[in-house]
Amino acid sequence: MSAFWLLWIGFGLSFIGSLPFGMLNLTVADLGMRKGMRPALLFAAGAAILEYGQSLIAIRFAQWFVAGSALRAYIDWASVIIFFTLGIYFLVSKPKVNQPQEPAQADHHYFLRGLGMAVFNVIVYPYWVFYSTFLINQGWMDTSWIHSLVFSAGITLGAWLLFYCYARFSVWLIGRSEYFASYATRFFALMVFTLGAIQLYHIFNP
């Protein structure tokens, strides 16, 4: 398969895989509501760029990840801790409706925050190990660096576009409902706690 099609396959898998609620897209939406579009997009850029490196690692070391069952257990437990920590964060960070806007922080703050949070988004590794292994086994992708780099580029573009959609929707929604602004972060917290509980269930019920 040509590198062109691998780019779009990576794009599509990344966009679809990022659709369900997760710690990164919920944080993008939260920033969009509380800080505005620019901080949300800077955070999204940092997170998407970091996923380029994460997906590349997963692709290049796919067989090692598959063989490392102990590594998968560490990833599962790390995911639980991260989800519950983020849930607590959403509970304590409430949007300030009808109050003076907080002083803007430097652009690099949000970009670095996106990079930092994406480091802990460890569930991307098994996701991309699975799909890269599948594509290689089907003969649609080989183990060359060019295929790996192009596929990861598609993943990055798909993730950023999905984050953009989350940010745009949150900004659009917050402009039309102050009631939603008061309760959105609680909803985000509920979603993240639910994800953590589901992950915990799977650990004890493999």
Coordinates of N, CA and C in Angstrom, one line a residue:
M1 N 0.8 -1.2 0.0 CA 0.0 0.0 0.0 C 0.9 1.2 0.0
S2 N 0.5 2.3 -0.7 CA 1.3 3.5 -0.8 C 1.2 4.3 0.5
A3 N 2.2 5.1 0.7 CA 2.3 5.9 1.9 C 1.1 6.9 1.9
F4 N 0.6 7.3 0.8 CA -0.5 8.2 0.7 C -1.7 7.7 1.4
W5 N -2.0 6.4 1.1 CA -3.2 5.8 1.7 C -3.0 5.5 3.2
L6 N -1.7 5.2 3.6 CA -1.4 5.0 5.0 C -1.7 6.2 5.8
L7 N -1.4 7.4 5.2 CA -1.6 8.7 5.9 C -3.1 8.8 6.2
W8 N -3.9 8.5 5.3 CA -5.4 8.7 5.5 C -5.9 7.6 6.4
I9 N -5.4 6.4 6.4 CA -5.8 5.3 7.3 C -5.5 5.7 8.7
G10 N -4.2 6.3 8.9 CA -3.8 6.7 10.2 C -4.7 7.9 10.7
F11 N -5.1 8.8 9.8 CA -5.9 9.9 10.1 C -7.3 9.4 10.5
G12 N -7.9 8.5 9.8 CA -9.2 8.0 10.1 C -9.3 7.3 11.4
L13 N -8.3 6.4 11.6 CA -8.3 5.6 12.9 C -8.1 6.5 14.1
S14 N -7.2 7.5 13.9 CA -7.0 8.4 15.0 C -8.2 9.3 15.3
F15 N -8.9 9.8 14.3 CA -10.1 10.6 14.5 C -11.2 9.8 15.2
I16 N -11.4 8.6 14.7 CA -12.5 7.8 15.3 C -12.1 7.3 16.7
G17 N -10.8 6.9 16.9 CA -10.4 6.5 18.2 C -10.4 7.5 19.2
S18 N -10.3 8.8 18.8 CA -10.3 9.9 19.8 C -11.7 10.4 20.0
L19 N -12.7 9.9 19.3 CA -14.1 10.4 19.5 C -14.7 10.1 20.9
P20 N -14.5 8.9 21.5 CA -15.1 8.7 22.8 C -14.4 9.6 23.8
F21 N -15.1 9.9 24.9 CA -14.6 10.8 26.0 C -13.3 10.2 26.5
G22 N -12.3 11.0 26.6 CA -11.0 10.6 27.2 C -10.4 11.8 27.9
M23 N -9.3 11.6 28.6 CA -8.8 12.7 29.4 C -8.3 13.9 28.5
L24 N -7.8 13.6 27.3 CA -7.3 14.7 26.5 C -8.4 15.5 25.9
N25 N -9.4 14.8 25.2 CA -10.5 15.6 24.5 C -11.4 16.3 25.6
L26 N -11.6 15.7 26.7 CA -12.4 16.4 27.8 C -11.6 17.6 28.3
T27 N -10.3 17.5 28.4 CA -9.5 18.7 28.8 C -9.6 19.8 27.8
V28 N -9.5 19.4 26.5 CA -9.6 20.4 25.4 C -11.0 21.1 25.6
A29 N -12.0 20.4 25.8 CA -13.4 21.0 25.9 C -13.4 21.9 27.1
D30 N -12.9 21.4 28.2 CA -12.9 22.2 29.4 C -12.1 23.5 29.2
L31 N -11.0 23.5 28.6 CA -10.2 24.7 28.3 C -11.0 25.6 27.4
G32 N -11.6 25.0 26.4 CA -12.4 25.9 25.4 C -13.5 26.7 26.2
M33 N -14.1 26.0 27.2 CA -15.2 26.7 27.9 C -14.7 27.7 28.9
R34 N -13.6 27.4 29.6 CA -13.1 28.3 30.6 C -12.1 29.4 30.2
K35 N -11.3 29.0 29.1 CA -10.3 29.9 28.7 C -10.5 30.5 27.3
G36 N -11.2 29.8 26.4 CA -11.4 30.2 25.0 C -10.7 29.3 24.0
M37 N -10.9 29.6 22.8 CA -10.4 28.7 21.7 C -8.9 28.6 21.6
R38 N -8.2 29.7 21.7 CA -6.8 29.7 21.5 C -6.0 28.8 22.5
P39 N -6.3 28.9 23.8 CA -5.6 28.0 24.8 C -6.0 26.6 24.5
A40 N -7.2 26.3 24.1 CA -7.6 24.9 23.9 C -6.9 24.4 22.7
L41 N -6.7 25.2 21.6 CA -6.0 24.7 20.4 C -4.5 24.5 20.7
L42 N -3.9 25.4 21.5 CA -2.5 25.2 21.9 C -2.3 24.0 22.7
F43 N -3.2 23.7 23.6 CA -3.1 22.4 24.3 C -3.3 21.2 23.4
A44 N -4.2 21.4 22.4 CA -4.5 20.3 21.4 C -3.2 20.0 20.6
A45 N -2.5 21.1 20.2 CA -1.3 21.0 19.4 C -0.3 20.2 20.1
G46 N -0.1 20.6 21.4 CA 0.9 19.9 22.2 C 0.6 18.4 22.4
A47 N -0.7 18.1 22.6 CA -1.1 16.7 22.8 C -0.9 15.9 21.5
A48 N -1.3 16.5 20.4 CA -1.3 15.8 19.1 C 0.2 15.6 18.7
I49 N 1.1 16.5 18.9 CA 2.5 16.4 18.5 C 3.1 15.2 19.4
L50 N 2.8 15.2 20.7 CA 3.3 14.1 21.5 C 2.8 12.8 21.0
E51 N 1.5 12.7 20.6 CA 1.0 11.4 20.1 C 1.8 11.0 18.9
Y52 N 2.4 11.9 18.1 CA 3.2 11.4 17.0 C 4.3 10.5 17.5
G53 N 5.0 11.0 18.5 CA 6.1 10.2 19.0 C 5.6 8.9 19.7
Q54 N 4.5 9.0 20.4 CA 3.9 7.8 21.1 C 3.5 6.7 20.0
S55 N 2.8 7.2 19.0 CA 2.4 6.2 18.0 C 3.6 5.6 17.2
L56 N 4.6 6.4 17.0 CA 5.8 5.9 16.3 C 6.5 4.8 17.2
I57 N 6.6 5.1 18.5 CA 7.1 4.1 19.4 C 6.3 2.8 19.3
A58 N 5.0 2.9 19.4 CA 4.1 1.8 19.4 C 4.3 1.0 18.1
I59 N 4.4 1.7 17.0 CA 4.6 1.0 15.7 C 5.9 0.3 15.6
R60 N 7.0 1.0 15.9 CA 8.3 0.4 15.8 C 8.6 -0.8 16.8
F61 N 7.9 -0.7 17.9 CA 8.1 -1.8 18.9 C 6.9 -2.6 19.2
A62 N 6.1 -2.8 18.1 CA 4.8 -3.4 18.3 C 4.9 -4.8 18.9
Q63 N 5.8 -5.6 18.3 CA 6.0 -7.0 18.8 C 6.4 -7.1 20.2
W64 N 7.3 -6.1 20.6 CA 7.8 -6.1 22.0 C 6.6 -5.7 23.0
F65 N 5.7 -4.8 22.6 CA 4.6 -4.5 23.4 C 3.6 -5.6 23.5
V66 N 3.4 -6.3 22.4 CA 2.5 -7.5 22.4 C 3.0 -8.6 23.4
A67 N 4.3 -8.8 23.3 CA 4.9 -9.8 24.2 C 4.9 -9.4 25.7
G68 N 4.9 -8.2 26.0 CA 5.1 -7.7 27.3 C 3.8 -7.6 28.1
S69 N 3.3 -8.8 28.6 CA 2.0 -8.8 29.3 C 2.1 -8.0 30.6
A70 N 3.3 -8.0 31.2 CA 3.5 -7.3 32.5 C 3.4 -5.8 32.2
L71 N 4.0 -5.3 31.0 CA 3.9 -3.9 30.7 C 2.4 -3.5 30.5
R72 N 1.6 -4.4 29.9 CA 0.2 -4.0 29.7 C -0.5 -3.8 31.1
A73 N -0.1 -4.6 32.1 CA -0.7 -4.5 33.4 C -0.3 -3.1 34.0
Y74 N 0.9 -2.7 33.8 CA 1.3 -1.4 34.3 C 0.6 -0.3 33.6
I75 N 0.3 -0.4 32.3 CA -0.4 0.6 31.5 C -1.8 0.7 32.0
D76 N -2.5 -0.5 32.3 CA -3.8 -0.5 32.8 C -4.0 0.2 34.1
W77 N -3.0 -0.1 35.1 CA -3.1 0.6 36.4 C -2.8 2.1 36.3
A78 N -1.9 2.4 35.4 CA -1.6 3.9 35.2 C -2.8 4.6 34.7
S79 N -3.5 4.0 33.8 CA -4.7 4.6 33.2 C -5.8 4.8 34.3
V80 N -5.9 3.9 35.2 CA -6.9 4.0 36.3 C -6.5 5.3 37.2
I81 N -5.3 5.3 37.6 CA -4.8 6.4 38.4 C -5.0 7.8 37.7
I82 N -4.7 7.8 36.4 CA -4.8 9.1 35.6 C -6.2 9.5 35.5
F83 N -7.1 8.5 35.2 CA -8.6 8.9 35.1 C -9.1 9.4 36.4
F84 N -8.8 8.8 37.5 CA -9.4 9.3 38.8 C -8.8 10.6 39.2
T85 N -7.5 10.8 38.9 CA -6.9 12.1 39.2 C -7.5 13.2 38.4
L86 N -7.7 12.9 37.1 CA -8.3 14.0 36.2 C -9.7 14.2 36.6
G87 N -10.5 13.2 37.1 CA -11.8 13.4 37.6 C -11.9 14.4 38.8
I88 N -10.9 14.2 39.7 CA -10.8 15.1 40.8 C -10.5 16.5 40.4
Y89 N -9.6 16.6 39.4 CA -9.3 18.0 38.8 C -10.5 18.7 38.3
F90 N -11.3 17.9 37.5 CA -12.5 18.5 36.9 C -13.5 19.0 38.0
L91 N -13.6 18.2 39.1 CA -14.5 18.6 40.2 C -14.1 19.9 40.8
V92 N -12.8 20.1 41.0 CA -12.4 21.3 41.7 C -12.2 22.5 40.8
S93 N -12.2 22.3 39.5 CA -12.0 23.5 38.6 C -13.3 23.8 38.0
K94 N -14.0 24.8 38.5 CA -15.3 25.2 38.1 C -15.2 26.5 37.2
P95 N -15.9 26.5 36.1 CA -15.9 27.7 35.2 C -16.5 28.9 36.0
K96 N -16.0 30.1 35.8 CA -16.4 31.3 36.4 C -17.4 32.0 35.5
V97 N -18.6 31.8 35.8 CA -19.7 32.4 34.9 C -20.0 33.8 35.5
N98 N -20.0 34.8 34.6 CA -20.4 36.2 34.9 C -19.4 36.7 35.9
Q99 N -18.1 36.3 35.9 CA -17.1 36.9 36.7 C -16.0 37.4 35.8
P100 N -15.1 38.3 36.3 CA -14.0 38.8 35.4 C -13.2 37.6 34.9
Q101 N -12.8 37.8 33.7 CA -11.9 36.7 33.1 C -10.6 36.7 33.7
E102 N -10.1 35.4 33.9 CA -8.8 35.2 34.5 C -7.7 35.8 33.6
P103 N -6.6 36.3 34.2 CA -5.5 36.8 33.4 C -5.0 35.7 32.5
A104 N -4.7 36.1 31.2 CA -4.3 35.1 30.2 C -2.8 34.6 30.6
Q105 N -2.6 33.4 30.4 CA -1.3 32.8 30.6 C -0.5 32.8 29.2
A106 N 0.8 32.7 29.3 CA 1.6 32.6 28.1 C 1.2 31.4 27.2
D107 N 1.3 31.6 25.9 CA 0.9 30.5 25.0 C 1.6 29.2 25.3
H108 N 2.9 29.3 25.6 CA 3.6 28.1 25.7 C 3.2 27.3 26.9
H109 N 2.5 27.9 27.9 CA 2.0 27.2 29.1 C 1.0 26.2 28.6
Y110 N 0.0 26.5 27.7 CA -1.0 25.6 27.3 C -0.4 24.5 26.4
F111 N 0.6 24.9 25.6 CA 1.2 23.9 24.7 C 2.0 22.9 25.5
L112 N 2.7 23.3 26.5 CA 3.5 22.4 27.3 C 2.6 21.6 28.2
R113 N 1.5 22.1 28.6 CA 0.5 21.4 29.3 C -0.1 20.2 28.5
G114 N -0.3 20.5 27.2 CA -0.8 19.5 26.3 C 0.2 18.4 26.2
L115 N 1.5 18.8 26.0 CA 2.6 17.8 25.9 C 2.6 16.9 27.2
G116 N 2.6 17.6 28.4 CA 2.7 16.9 29.6 C 1.6 16.0 29.9
M117 N 0.3 16.4 29.6 CA -0.8 15.5 29.9 C -0.8 14.3 28.9
A118 N -0.3 14.5 27.7 CA -0.3 13.4 26.7 C 0.7 12.4 27.1
V119 N 1.8 12.7 27.8 CA 2.7 11.8 28.3 C 2.0 10.7 29.1
F120 N 1.0 11.1 29.9 CA 0.3 10.1 30.7 C -0.8 9.4 30.1
N121 N -1.0 9.7 28.8 CA -2.1 9.1 28.0 C -1.6 7.7 27.5
V122 N -1.3 6.9 28.4 CA -0.6 5.6 28.1 C -1.4 4.6 27.3
I123 N -2.8 4.8 27.3 CA -3.6 3.8 26.6 C -3.5 3.9 25.1
V124 N -2.8 4.9 24.6 CA -2.6 5.0 23.1 C -1.6 3.9 22.7
Y125 N -0.8 3.4 23.6 CA 0.2 2.4 23.1 C -0.4 1.1 22.7
P126 N -1.3 0.5 23.5 CA -1.9 -0.8 23.1 C -2.8 -0.5 21.9
Y127 N -3.5 0.6 21.8 CA -4.3 1.0 20.7 C -3.6 0.9 19.4
W128 N -2.4 1.6 19.3 CA -1.7 1.7 18.1 C -0.9 0.4 17.8
V129 N -0.5 -0.3 18.9 CA 0.1 -1.6 18.7 C -0.8 -2.6 18.0
F130 N -2.1 -2.5 18.4 CA -3.1 -3.4 17.8 C -3.3 -3.1 16.3
Y131 N -3.5 -1.8 16.0 CA -3.8 -1.5 14.6 C -2.5 -1.6 13.7
S132 N -1.4 -1.2 14.2 CA -0.2 -1.4 13.4 C 0.1 -2.9 13.1
T133 N -0.1 -3.7 14.1 CA 0.2 -5.1 13.9 C -0.8 -5.7 12.9
F134 N -2.1 -5.2 13.0 CA -3.1 -5.7 12.1 C -2.8 -5.3 10.6
L135 N -2.4 -4.0 10.4 CA -2.0 -3.6 9.1 C -0.8 -4.3 8.5
I136 N 0.2 -4.6 9.4 CA 1.3 -5.3 8.9 C 1.0 -6.7 8.5
N137 N 0.2 -7.4 9.4 CA -0.2 -8.8 9.1 C -1.1 -8.9 7.8
Q138 N -1.8 -7.8 7.5 CA -2.6 -7.8 6.3 C -1.8 -7.4 5.0
G139 N -0.6 -7.0 5.2 CA 0.3 -6.7 4.1 C 0.0 -5.2 3.6
W140 N -0.7 -4.4 4.4 CA -1.1 -3.1 4.0 C 0.0 -2.1 4.4
M141 N 0.9 -2.5 5.3 CA 1.9 -1.7 5.9 C 3.1 -2.6 6.1
D142 N 4.3 -2.0 5.9 CA 5.5 -2.7 6.2 C 6.3 -2.1 7.3
T143 N 7.4 -2.6 7.7 CA 8.1 -2.1 8.9 C 9.2 -1.1 8.5
S144 N 9.1 -0.5 7.3 CA 10.0 0.5 6.9 C 9.7 1.8 7.7
W145 N 10.8 2.6 7.8 CA 10.6 3.9 8.5 C 9.7 4.9 7.8
I146 N 9.7 4.8 6.5 CA 8.8 5.8 5.7 C 7.3 5.5 6.0
H147 N 7.0 4.2 6.0 CA 5.6 3.8 6.4 C 5.2 4.2 7.8
S148 N 6.2 4.0 8.7 CA 5.9 4.3 10.1 C 5.8 5.8 10.3
L149 N 6.6 6.6 9.7 CA 6.6 8.1 9.8 C 5.3 8.6 9.2
V150 N 4.9 8.1 8.0 CA 3.7 8.6 7.4 C 2.5 8.3 8.1
F151 N 2.4 7.0 8.6 CA 1.2 6.6 9.4 C 1.1 7.4 10.7
S152 N 2.2 7.7 11.3 CA 2.2 8.5 12.6 C 1.8 9.9 12.2
A153 N 2.1 10.4 11.1 CA 1.7 11.8 10.7 C 0.2 11.9 10.5
G154 N -0.4 10.8 9.9 CA -1.8 10.8 9.8 C -2.5 10.7 11.1
I155 N -1.9 10.0 12.1 CA -2.4 9.9 13.4 C -2.5 11.2 14.1
T156 N -1.4 12.0 13.9 CA -1.3 13.3 14.5 C -2.3 14.3 14.0
L157 N -2.5 14.2 12.7 CA -3.5 15.1 12.0 C -4.9 14.8 12.5
G158 N -5.2 13.5 12.5 CA -6.5 13.0 13.0 C -6.8 13.4 14.4
A159 N -5.9 13.3 15.3 CA -6.1 13.7 16.7 C -6.3 15.2 16.8
W160 N -5.5 16.0 16.1 CA -5.6 17.4 16.2 C -7.0 17.9 15.7
L161 N -7.4 17.3 14.6 CA -8.7 17.7 14.1 C -9.9 17.4 15.0
L162 N -9.8 16.2 15.6 CA -10.8 15.8 16.6 C -10.8 16.8 17.8
F163 N -9.6 17.1 18.3 CA -9.5 18.1 19.4 C -10.1 19.4 19.0
Y164 N -9.8 19.8 17.8 CA -10.3 21.1 17.3 C -11.9 21.1 17.3
C165 N -12.5 20.0 16.9 CA -13.9 19.8 16.9 C -14.5 19.9 18.4
Y166 N -13.8 19.3 19.3 CA -14.2 19.4 20.7 C -14.1 20.8 21.2
A167 N -13.0 21.5 20.9 CA -12.8 22.9 21.3 C -13.9 23.8 20.7
R168 N -14.1 23.6 19.4 CA -15.1 24.5 18.7 C -16.5 24.3 19.3
F169 N -16.9 23.0 19.5 CA -18.2 22.7 20.0 C -18.4 23.3 21.4
S170 N -17.3 23.1 22.3 CA -17.5 23.6 23.6 C -17.6 25.1 23.7
V171 N -16.8 25.8 22.8 CA -16.9 27.3 22.8 C -18.3 27.7 22.2
W172 N -18.8 27.0 21.2 CA -20.1 27.3 20.7 C -21.2 27.1 21.7
L173 N -21.1 26.0 22.5 CA -22.1 25.6 23.4 C -22.1 26.6 24.6
I174 N -20.9 26.9 25.1 CA -20.8 27.8 26.3 C -21.4 29.2 26.0
G175 N -21.4 29.6 24.8 CA -21.9 30.9 24.4 C -23.4 31.0 24.4
R176 N -24.0 29.8 24.5 CA -25.5 29.7 24.4 C -26.1 29.2 25.7
S177 N -25.3 28.8 26.7 CA -25.9 28.3 27.9 C -25.1 28.5 29.1
E178 N -25.4 29.5 30.0 CA -24.7 29.7 31.2 C -24.9 28.5 32.2
Y179 N -26.1 27.9 32.1 CA -26.4 26.8 32.9 C -25.5 25.6 32.6
F180 N -25.2 25.4 31.3 CA -24.3 24.4 31.0 C -22.9 24.7 31.5
A181 N -22.5 25.9 31.5 CA -21.2 26.3 32.0 C -21.0 25.9 33.4
S182 N -22.1 26.0 34.2 CA -22.0 25.7 35.6 C -21.8 24.2 35.9
Y183 N -22.3 23.4 35.0 CA -22.4 21.9 35.3 C -21.5 21.1 34.4
A184 N -20.9 21.7 33.4 CA -20.2 21.0 32.4 C -19.0 20.2 33.0
T185 N -18.2 20.9 33.9 CA -17.1 20.3 34.5 C -17.5 19.1 35.3
R186 N -18.6 19.2 36.0 CA -19.1 18.0 36.8 C -19.4 16.8 35.8
F187 N -20.0 17.2 34.7 CA -20.2 16.1 33.7 C -18.9 15.5 33.2
F188 N -17.9 16.3 33.0 CA -16.6 15.8 32.5 C -16.0 14.9 33.6
A189 N -16.2 15.3 34.9 CA -15.7 14.5 36.0 C -16.4 13.2 36.1
L190 N -17.7 13.2 35.9 CA -18.4 11.9 35.9 C -18.0 11.0 34.8
M191 N -17.7 11.6 33.6 CA -17.3 10.7 32.5 C -15.9 10.1 32.7
V192 N -15.0 10.9 33.3 CA -13.7 10.4 33.5 C -13.7 9.4 34.7
F193 N -14.5 9.6 35.7 CA -14.6 8.6 36.8 C -15.2 7.3 36.2
T194 N -16.1 7.4 35.3 CA -16.7 6.2 34.7 C -15.7 5.5 33.9
L195 N -14.8 6.2 33.1 CA -13.8 5.5 32.4 C -12.8 4.8 33.3
G196 N -12.5 5.5 34.4 CA -11.6 4.8 35.4 C -12.2 3.6 36.0
A197 N -13.5 3.6 36.3 CA -14.2 2.5 36.9 C -14.2 1.3 35.9
I198 N -14.5 1.6 34.6 CA -14.5 0.6 33.6 C -13.1 -0.1 33.4
Q199 N -12.1 0.8 33.5 CA -10.7 0.2 33.4 C -10.4 -0.6 34.6
L200 N -10.8 -0.2 35.7 CA -10.6 -1.0 37.0 C -11.3 -2.3 36.9
Y201 N -12.5 -2.3 36.3 CA -13.3 -3.6 36.2 C -12.6 -4.5 35.3
H202 N -12.0 -4.0 34.2 CA -11.3 -4.9 33.2 C -10.0 -5.5 33.8
I203 N -9.4 -4.8 34.7 CA -8.2 -5.3 35.4 C -8.5 -6.5 36.2
F204 N -9.6 -6.4 37.0 CA -10.0 -7.5 37.9 C -10.9 -8.6 37.2
N205 N -11.3 -8.3 35.9 CA -12.1 -9.3 35.2 C -11.6 -9.3 33.8
P206 N -10.4 -9.9 33.6 CA -9.7 -9.9 32.3 C -10.5 -10.8 31.3

